[in-house]
PDB file of C-alpha atoms in Angstrom:
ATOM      1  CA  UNK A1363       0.000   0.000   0.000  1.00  0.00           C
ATOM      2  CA  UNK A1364       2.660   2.516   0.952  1.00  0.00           C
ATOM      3  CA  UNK A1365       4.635   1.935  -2.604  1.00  0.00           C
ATOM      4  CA  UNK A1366       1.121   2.571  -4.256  1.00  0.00           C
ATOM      5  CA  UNK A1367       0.907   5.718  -2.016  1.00  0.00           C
ATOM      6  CA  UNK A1368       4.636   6.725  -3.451  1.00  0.00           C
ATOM      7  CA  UNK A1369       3.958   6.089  -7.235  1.00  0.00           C
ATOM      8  CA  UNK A1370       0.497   7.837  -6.970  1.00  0.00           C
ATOM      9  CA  UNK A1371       2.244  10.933  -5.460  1.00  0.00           C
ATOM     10  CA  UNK A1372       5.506  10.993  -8.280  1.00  0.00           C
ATOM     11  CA  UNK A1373       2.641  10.553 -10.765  1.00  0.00           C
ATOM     12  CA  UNK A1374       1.138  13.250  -9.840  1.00  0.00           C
ATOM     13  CA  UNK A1375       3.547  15.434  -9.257  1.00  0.00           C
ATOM     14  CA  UNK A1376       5.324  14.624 -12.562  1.00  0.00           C
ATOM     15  CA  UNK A1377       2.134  15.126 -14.080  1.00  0.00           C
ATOM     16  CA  UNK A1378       0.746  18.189 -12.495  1.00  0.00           C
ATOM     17  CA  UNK A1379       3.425  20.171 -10.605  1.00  0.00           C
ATOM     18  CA  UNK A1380       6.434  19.146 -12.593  1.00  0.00           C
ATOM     19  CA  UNK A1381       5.502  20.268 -16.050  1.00  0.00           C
ATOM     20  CA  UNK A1382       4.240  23.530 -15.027  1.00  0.00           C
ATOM     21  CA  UNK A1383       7.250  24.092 -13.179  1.00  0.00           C
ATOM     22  CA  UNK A1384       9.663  23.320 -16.646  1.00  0.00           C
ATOM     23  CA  UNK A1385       8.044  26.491 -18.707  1.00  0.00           C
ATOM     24  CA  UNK A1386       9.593  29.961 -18.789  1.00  0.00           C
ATOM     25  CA  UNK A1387       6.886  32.525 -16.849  1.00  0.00           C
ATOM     26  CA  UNK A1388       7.327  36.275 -17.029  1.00  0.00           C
ATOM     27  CA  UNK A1389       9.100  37.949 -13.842  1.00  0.00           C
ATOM     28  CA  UNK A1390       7.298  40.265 -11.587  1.00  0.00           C
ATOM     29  CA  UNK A1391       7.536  42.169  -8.715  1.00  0.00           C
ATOM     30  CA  UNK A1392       5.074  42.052  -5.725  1.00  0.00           C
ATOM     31  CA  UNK A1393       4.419  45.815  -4.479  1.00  0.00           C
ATOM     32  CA  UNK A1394       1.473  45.152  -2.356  1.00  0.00           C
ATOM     33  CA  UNK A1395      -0.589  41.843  -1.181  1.00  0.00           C
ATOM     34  CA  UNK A1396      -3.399  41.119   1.167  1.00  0.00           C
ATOM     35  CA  UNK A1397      -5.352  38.032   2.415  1.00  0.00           C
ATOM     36  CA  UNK A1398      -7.353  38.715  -1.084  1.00  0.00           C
ATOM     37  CA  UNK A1399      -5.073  39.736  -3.675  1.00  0.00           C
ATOM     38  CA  UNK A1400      -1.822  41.388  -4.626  1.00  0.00           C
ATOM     39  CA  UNK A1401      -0.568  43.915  -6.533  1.00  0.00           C
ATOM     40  CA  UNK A1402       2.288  42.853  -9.095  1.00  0.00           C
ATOM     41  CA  UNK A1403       4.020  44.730 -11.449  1.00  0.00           C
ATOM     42  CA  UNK A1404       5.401  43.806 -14.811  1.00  0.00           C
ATOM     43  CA  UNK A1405       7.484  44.707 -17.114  1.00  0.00           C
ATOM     44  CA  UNK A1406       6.880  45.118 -20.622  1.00  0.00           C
ATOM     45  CA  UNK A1407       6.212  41.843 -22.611  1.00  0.00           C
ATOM     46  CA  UNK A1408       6.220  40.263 -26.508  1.00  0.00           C
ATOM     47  CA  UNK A1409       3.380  38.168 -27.363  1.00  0.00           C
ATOM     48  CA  UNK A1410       1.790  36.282 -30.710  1.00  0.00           C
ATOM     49  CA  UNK A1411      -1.836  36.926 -30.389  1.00  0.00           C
ATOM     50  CA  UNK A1412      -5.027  36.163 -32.289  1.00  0.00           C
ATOM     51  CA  UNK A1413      -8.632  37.003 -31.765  1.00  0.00           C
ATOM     52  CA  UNK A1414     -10.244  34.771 -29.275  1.00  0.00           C
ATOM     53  CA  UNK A1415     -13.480  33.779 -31.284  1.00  0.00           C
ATOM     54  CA  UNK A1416     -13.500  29.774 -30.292  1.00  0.00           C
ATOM     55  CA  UNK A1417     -10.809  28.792 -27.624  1.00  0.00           C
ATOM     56  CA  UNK A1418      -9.558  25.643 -29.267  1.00  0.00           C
ATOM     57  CA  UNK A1419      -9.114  27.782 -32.458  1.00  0.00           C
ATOM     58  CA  UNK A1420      -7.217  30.515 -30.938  1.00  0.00           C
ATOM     59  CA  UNK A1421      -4.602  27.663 -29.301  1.00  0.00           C
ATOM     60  CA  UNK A1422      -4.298  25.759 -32.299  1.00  0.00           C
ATOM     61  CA  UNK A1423      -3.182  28.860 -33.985  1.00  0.00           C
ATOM     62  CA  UNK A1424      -0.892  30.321 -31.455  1.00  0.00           C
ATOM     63  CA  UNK A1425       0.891  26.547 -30.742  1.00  0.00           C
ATOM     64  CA  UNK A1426       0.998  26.575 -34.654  1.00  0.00           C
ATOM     65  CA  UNK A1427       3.034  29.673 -34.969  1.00  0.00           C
ATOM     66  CA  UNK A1428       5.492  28.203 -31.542  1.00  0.00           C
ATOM     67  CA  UNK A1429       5.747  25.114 -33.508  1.00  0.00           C
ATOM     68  CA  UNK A1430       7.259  26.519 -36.239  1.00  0.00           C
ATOM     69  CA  UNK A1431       4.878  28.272 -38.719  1.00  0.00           C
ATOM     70  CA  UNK A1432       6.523  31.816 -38.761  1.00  0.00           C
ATOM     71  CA  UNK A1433       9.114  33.532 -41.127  1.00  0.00           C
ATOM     72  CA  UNK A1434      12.108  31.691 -38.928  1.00  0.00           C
ATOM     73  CA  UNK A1435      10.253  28.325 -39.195  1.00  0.00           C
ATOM     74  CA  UNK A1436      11.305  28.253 -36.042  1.00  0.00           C
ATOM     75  CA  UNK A1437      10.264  26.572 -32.930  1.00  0.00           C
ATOM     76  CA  UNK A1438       9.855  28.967 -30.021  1.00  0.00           C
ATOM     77  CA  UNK A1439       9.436  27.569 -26.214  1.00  0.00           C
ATOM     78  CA  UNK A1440       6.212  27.285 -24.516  1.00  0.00           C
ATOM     79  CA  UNK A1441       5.770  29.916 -22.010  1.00  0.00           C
ATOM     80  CA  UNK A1442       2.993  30.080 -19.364  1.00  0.00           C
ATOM     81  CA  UNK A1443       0.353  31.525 -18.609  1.00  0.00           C
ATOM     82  CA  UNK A1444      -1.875  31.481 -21.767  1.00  0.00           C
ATOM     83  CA  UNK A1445      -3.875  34.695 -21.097  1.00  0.00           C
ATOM     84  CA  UNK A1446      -7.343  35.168 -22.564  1.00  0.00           C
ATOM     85  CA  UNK A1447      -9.636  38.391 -22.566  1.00  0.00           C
ATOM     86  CA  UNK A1448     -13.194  38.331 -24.432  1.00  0.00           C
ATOM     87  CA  UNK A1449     -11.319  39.475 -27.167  1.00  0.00           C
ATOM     88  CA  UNK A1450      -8.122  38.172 -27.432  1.00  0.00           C
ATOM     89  CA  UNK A1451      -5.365  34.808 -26.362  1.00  0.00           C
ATOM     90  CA  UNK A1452      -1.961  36.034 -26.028  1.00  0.00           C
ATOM     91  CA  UNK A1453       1.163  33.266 -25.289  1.00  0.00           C
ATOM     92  CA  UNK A1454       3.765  35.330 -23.797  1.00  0.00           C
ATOM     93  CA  UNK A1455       7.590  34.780 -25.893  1.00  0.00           C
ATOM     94  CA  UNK A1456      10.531  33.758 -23.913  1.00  0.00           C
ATOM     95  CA  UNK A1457      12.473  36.629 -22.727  1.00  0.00           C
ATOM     96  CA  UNK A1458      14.889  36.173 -25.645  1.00  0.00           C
ATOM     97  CA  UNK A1459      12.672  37.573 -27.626  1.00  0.00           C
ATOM     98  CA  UNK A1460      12.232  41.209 -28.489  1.00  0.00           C
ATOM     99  CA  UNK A1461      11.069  43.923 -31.306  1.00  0.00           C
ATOM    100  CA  UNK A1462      13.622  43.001 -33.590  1.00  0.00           C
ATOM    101  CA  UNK A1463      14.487  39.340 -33.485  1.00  0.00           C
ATOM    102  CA  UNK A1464      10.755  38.028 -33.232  1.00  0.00           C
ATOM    103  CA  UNK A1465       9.683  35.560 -35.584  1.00  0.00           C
ATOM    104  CA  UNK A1466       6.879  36.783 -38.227  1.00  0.00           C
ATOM    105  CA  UNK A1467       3.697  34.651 -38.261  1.00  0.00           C
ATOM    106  CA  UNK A1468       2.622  33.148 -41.313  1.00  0.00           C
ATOM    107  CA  UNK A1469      -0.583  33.179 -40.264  1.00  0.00           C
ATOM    108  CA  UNK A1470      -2.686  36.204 -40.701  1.00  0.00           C
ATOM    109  CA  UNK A1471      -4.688  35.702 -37.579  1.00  0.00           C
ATOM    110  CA  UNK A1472      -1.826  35.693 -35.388  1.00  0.00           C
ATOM    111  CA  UNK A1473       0.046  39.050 -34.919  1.00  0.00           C
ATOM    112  CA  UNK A1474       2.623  40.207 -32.568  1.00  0.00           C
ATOM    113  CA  UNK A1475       2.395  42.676 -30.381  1.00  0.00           C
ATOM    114  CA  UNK A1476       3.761  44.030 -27.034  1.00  0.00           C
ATOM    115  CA  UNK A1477       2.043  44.555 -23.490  1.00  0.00           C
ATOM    116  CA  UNK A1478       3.274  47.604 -22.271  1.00  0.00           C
ATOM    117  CA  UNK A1479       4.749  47.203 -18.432  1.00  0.00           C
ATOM    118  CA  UNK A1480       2.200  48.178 -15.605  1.00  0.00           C
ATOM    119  CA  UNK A1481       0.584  47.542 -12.590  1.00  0.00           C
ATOM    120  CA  UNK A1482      -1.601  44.430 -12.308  1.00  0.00           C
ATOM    121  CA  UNK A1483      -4.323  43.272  -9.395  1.00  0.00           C
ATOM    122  CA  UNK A1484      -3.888  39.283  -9.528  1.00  0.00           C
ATOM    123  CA  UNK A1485      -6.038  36.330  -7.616  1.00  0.00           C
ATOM    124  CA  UNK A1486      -5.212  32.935  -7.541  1.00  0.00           C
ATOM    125  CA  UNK A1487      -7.445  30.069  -7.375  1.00  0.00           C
ATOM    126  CA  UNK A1488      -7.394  26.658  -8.850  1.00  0.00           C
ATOM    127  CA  UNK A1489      -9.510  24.231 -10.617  1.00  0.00           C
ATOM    128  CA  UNK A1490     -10.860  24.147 -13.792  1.00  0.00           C
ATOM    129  CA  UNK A1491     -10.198  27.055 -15.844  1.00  0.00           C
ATOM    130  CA  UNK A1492     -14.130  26.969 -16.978  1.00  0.00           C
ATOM    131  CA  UNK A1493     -15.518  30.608 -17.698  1.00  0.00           C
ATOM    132  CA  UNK A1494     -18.178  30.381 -14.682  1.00  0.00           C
ATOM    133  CA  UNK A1495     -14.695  29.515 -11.989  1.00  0.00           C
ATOM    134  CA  UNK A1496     -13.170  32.452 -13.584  1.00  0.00           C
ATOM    135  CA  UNK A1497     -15.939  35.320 -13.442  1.00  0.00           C
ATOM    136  CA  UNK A1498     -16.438  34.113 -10.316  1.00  0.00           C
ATOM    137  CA  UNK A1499     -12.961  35.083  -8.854  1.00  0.00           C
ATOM    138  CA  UNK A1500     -13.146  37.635 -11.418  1.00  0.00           C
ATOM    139  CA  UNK A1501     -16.057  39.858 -10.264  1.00  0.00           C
ATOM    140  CA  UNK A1502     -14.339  39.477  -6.268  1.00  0.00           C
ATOM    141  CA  UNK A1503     -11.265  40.735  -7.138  1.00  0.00           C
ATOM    142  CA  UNK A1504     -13.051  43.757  -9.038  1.00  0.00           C
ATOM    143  CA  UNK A1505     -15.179  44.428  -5.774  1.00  0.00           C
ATOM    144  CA  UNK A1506     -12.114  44.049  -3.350  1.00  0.00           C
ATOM    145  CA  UNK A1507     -10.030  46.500  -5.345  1.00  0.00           C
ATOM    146  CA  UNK A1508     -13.403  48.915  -5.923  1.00  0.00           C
ATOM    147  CA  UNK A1509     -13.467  48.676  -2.099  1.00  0.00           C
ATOM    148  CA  UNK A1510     -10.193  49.774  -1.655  1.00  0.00           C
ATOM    149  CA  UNK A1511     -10.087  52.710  -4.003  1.00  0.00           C
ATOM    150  CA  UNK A1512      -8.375  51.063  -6.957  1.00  0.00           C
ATOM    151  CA  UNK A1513      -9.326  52.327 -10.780  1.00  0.00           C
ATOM    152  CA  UNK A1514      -9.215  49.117 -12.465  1.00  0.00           C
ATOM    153  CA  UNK A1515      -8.031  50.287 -16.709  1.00  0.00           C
ATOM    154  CA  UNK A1516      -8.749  46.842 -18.310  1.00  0.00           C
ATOM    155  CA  UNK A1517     -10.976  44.166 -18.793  1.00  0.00           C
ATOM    156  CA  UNK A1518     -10.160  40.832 -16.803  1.00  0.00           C
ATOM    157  CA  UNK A1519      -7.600  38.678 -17.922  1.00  0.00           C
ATOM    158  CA  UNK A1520      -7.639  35.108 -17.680  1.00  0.00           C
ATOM    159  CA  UNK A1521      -4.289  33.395 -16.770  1.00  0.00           C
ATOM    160  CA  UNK A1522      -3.984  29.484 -17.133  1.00  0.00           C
ATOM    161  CA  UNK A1523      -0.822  27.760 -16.133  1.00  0.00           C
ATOM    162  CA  UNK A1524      -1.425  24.230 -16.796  1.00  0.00           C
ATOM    163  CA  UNK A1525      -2.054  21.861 -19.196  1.00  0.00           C
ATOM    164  CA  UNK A1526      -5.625  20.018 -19.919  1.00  0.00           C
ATOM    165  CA  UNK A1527      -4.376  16.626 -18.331  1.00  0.00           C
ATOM    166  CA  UNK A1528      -2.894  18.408 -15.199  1.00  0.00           C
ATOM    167  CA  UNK A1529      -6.054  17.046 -12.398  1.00  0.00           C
ATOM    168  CA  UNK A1530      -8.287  19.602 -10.902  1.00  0.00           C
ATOM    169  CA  UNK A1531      -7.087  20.466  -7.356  1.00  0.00           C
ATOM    170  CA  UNK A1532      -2.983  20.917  -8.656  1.00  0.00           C
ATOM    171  CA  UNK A1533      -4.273  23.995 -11.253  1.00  0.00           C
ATOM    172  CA  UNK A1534      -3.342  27.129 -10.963  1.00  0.00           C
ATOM    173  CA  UNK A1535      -5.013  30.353 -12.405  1.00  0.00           C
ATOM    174  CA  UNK A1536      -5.061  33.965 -12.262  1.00  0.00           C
ATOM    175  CA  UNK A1537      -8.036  36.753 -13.017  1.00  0.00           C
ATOM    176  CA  UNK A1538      -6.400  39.850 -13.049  1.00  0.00           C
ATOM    177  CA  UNK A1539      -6.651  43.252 -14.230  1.00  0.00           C
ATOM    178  CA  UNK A1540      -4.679  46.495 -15.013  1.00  0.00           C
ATOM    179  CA  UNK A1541      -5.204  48.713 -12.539  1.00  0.00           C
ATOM    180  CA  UNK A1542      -3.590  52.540 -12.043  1.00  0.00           C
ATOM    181  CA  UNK A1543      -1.558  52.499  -9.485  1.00  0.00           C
ATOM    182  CA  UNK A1544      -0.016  55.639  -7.016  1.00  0.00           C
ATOM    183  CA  UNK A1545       2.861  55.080  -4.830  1.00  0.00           C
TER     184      UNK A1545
END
């Protein structure tokens, strides 16, 4: 029983944990946290984009142009999180990547583009990444930083970190928005 215990735990760890852990995630700095959210802020960021009209769609597309199907044929790392607004998916580039030595889609529906730097409210939670579990945290974080004076500048984002075979309870995801921010 214990060495089923043991390969239960690697395998999910290995399976869950361990390959989130392997993919490049932009860097960040905390400026301000509470028992409900915190306040991060980033710096500015390359990603290949397309318009989010069906989710699968939008993946296929962006993993398409990582894969290889750009000007470079080059393959580009996976990076984490996939972010998603009603509008929009976004993968983030490694940080090798900038203005000038950015691979050009081939694909008309995916553009690059950079996310300026700024100031960003960001709650965790895990499960599924399902639309209800995120406009759920989403719609708490925008009350928590309405209640504490915050002008929130964007739409929420949706941040998912892990793959579709990763179980339920080892996710991690993010709503978060822009906000403006006064030190």
């Amino acid at each position: 029983m214990k060495h089923l215990y043991v390969l239960l735990t690697l395998f999910i760890f290995y399976s869950g944990i361990g390959s989130s852990m392997a993919y490049e995630e932009p860097s960040f700095a905390v400026v301000q946290a509470n028992e409900a959210y915190e306040i991060r802020y980033y710096n500015e960021r390359i990603v290949a984009q397309t318009r989010n009209t069906n989710q699968n769609s939008g993946f296929r597309k962006l993993f398409n142009y990582i894969s290889g199907k750009n000007s470079n044929s080059e393959k580009i790392a996976m990076t984490v999180p996939v972010t998603q607004t009603d509008n929009l998916m976004q993968f983030y580039l490694p940080i090798k990547f900038d203005k000038g030595n950015t691979p050009i889609p081939t694909d008309d529906d995916v553009k690059i583009s950079t996310v300026p730097g700024g100031h960003y409210a960001v709650i965790k939670y895990g499960g599924r990444s399902s639309d209800s579990n995120f406009l759920k945290h989403a719609k708490f974080l925008r009350g928590a930083l309405s209640n504490d004076g915050f002008e929130i500048l964007s739409e929420p984002i949706k941040a998912t970190y892990n793959g579709p075979f990763t179980p339920s309870f080892l996710r991690r995801n993010e709503a978060l928005f822009l906000i403006k921010w006064s030190s």
